Amino acid sequence: MELVVLTPEEQYFSGNIKSITVPGVSGEFEVLENHAPLVSAIGEGRVKIIKTDGESVKFDVNRGFLEVINNDLALLVNEIKPVD
């Protein structure tokens, strides 16, 4: 899957991933390869990305949207706070 993470100021992440876990408005959910098309509101909380090499990337977000179409994902958020 190809993911791009965008804020109004920058492109924070772009690359191939195995999965992404996001804080949905009604609770956390995970997107894996071949997920059905989806547009979902994102709440405040932690995003966890597992890259194809197994490395994980984590950061906190402050509301936005996730779009999934044909293994192409776009996460559009207002603000990102990196996690150590």
XYZ file of C-alpha atoms in Angstrom:
84
model
C 0.000 0.000 0.000
C 1.165 3.512 -0.728
C 0.567 6.138 1.988
C 0.945 9.889 2.015
C 0.462 11.903 5.227
C -0.209 15.613 4.765
C -0.741 18.648 6.986
C -1.542 22.156 5.734
C 2.180 22.947 6.105
C 3.999 19.851 4.840
C 4.112 16.319 3.505
C 5.034 14.462 6.695
C 5.346 10.916 5.324
C 5.251 9.161 1.966
C 6.008 5.509 1.325
C 4.960 1.885 1.121
C 3.376 0.386 4.228
C 1.971 -2.921 5.522
C -0.634 -1.342 7.801
C -1.830 1.823 9.485
C -3.764 2.155 12.741
C -5.632 5.426 13.214
C -7.852 7.019 15.877
C -11.262 7.049 14.218
C -13.989 9.264 15.645
C -15.810 6.155 16.960
C -12.641 4.292 17.958
C -9.294 3.059 16.708
C -9.147 1.000 13.500
C -6.531 -0.608 11.268
C -6.237 -0.631 7.475
C -4.471 -3.541 5.763
C -3.742 -4.317 2.113
C -6.805 -4.644 -0.176
C -9.073 -2.790 2.255
C -12.423 -1.709 0.836
C -12.621 1.915 -0.357
C -13.103 4.209 2.620
C -13.272 7.836 3.669
C -13.268 8.285 7.448
C -13.026 11.164 9.890
C -10.032 10.920 12.219
C -10.118 12.080 15.829
C -7.337 13.072 18.185
C -4.877 10.335 19.073
C -1.963 8.181 17.971
C -1.283 6.922 14.440
C 0.885 3.820 14.033
C 2.343 2.921 10.637
C 4.106 -0.381 9.933
C 6.391 0.067 6.935
C 7.118 -2.791 4.513
C 10.517 -3.355 6.181
C 8.778 -3.864 9.555
C 9.846 -0.519 11.012
C 7.112 1.349 12.878
C 6.415 5.071 12.722
C 4.237 6.694 15.407
C 2.879 10.193 15.784
C -0.074 11.982 17.355
C -2.676 13.773 15.249
C -5.333 16.385 15.859
C -8.318 15.550 13.641
C -8.499 14.990 9.907
C -9.539 12.437 7.279
C -8.273 9.125 5.911
C -9.037 8.103 2.325
C -8.410 4.554 1.033
C -8.782 3.710 -2.683
C -7.113 0.731 -4.426
C -4.299 0.420 -1.847
C -3.556 4.161 -2.107
C -4.031 5.941 1.220
C -4.081 9.637 2.031
C -4.112 10.829 5.645
C -4.940 14.531 5.841
C -4.611 16.022 9.324
C -4.568 19.471 10.912
C -1.538 18.888 13.116
C 1.121 16.234 13.785
C 3.169 15.795 16.946
C 6.093 13.351 16.566
C 6.488 10.667 19.251
C 9.945 9.621 20.452
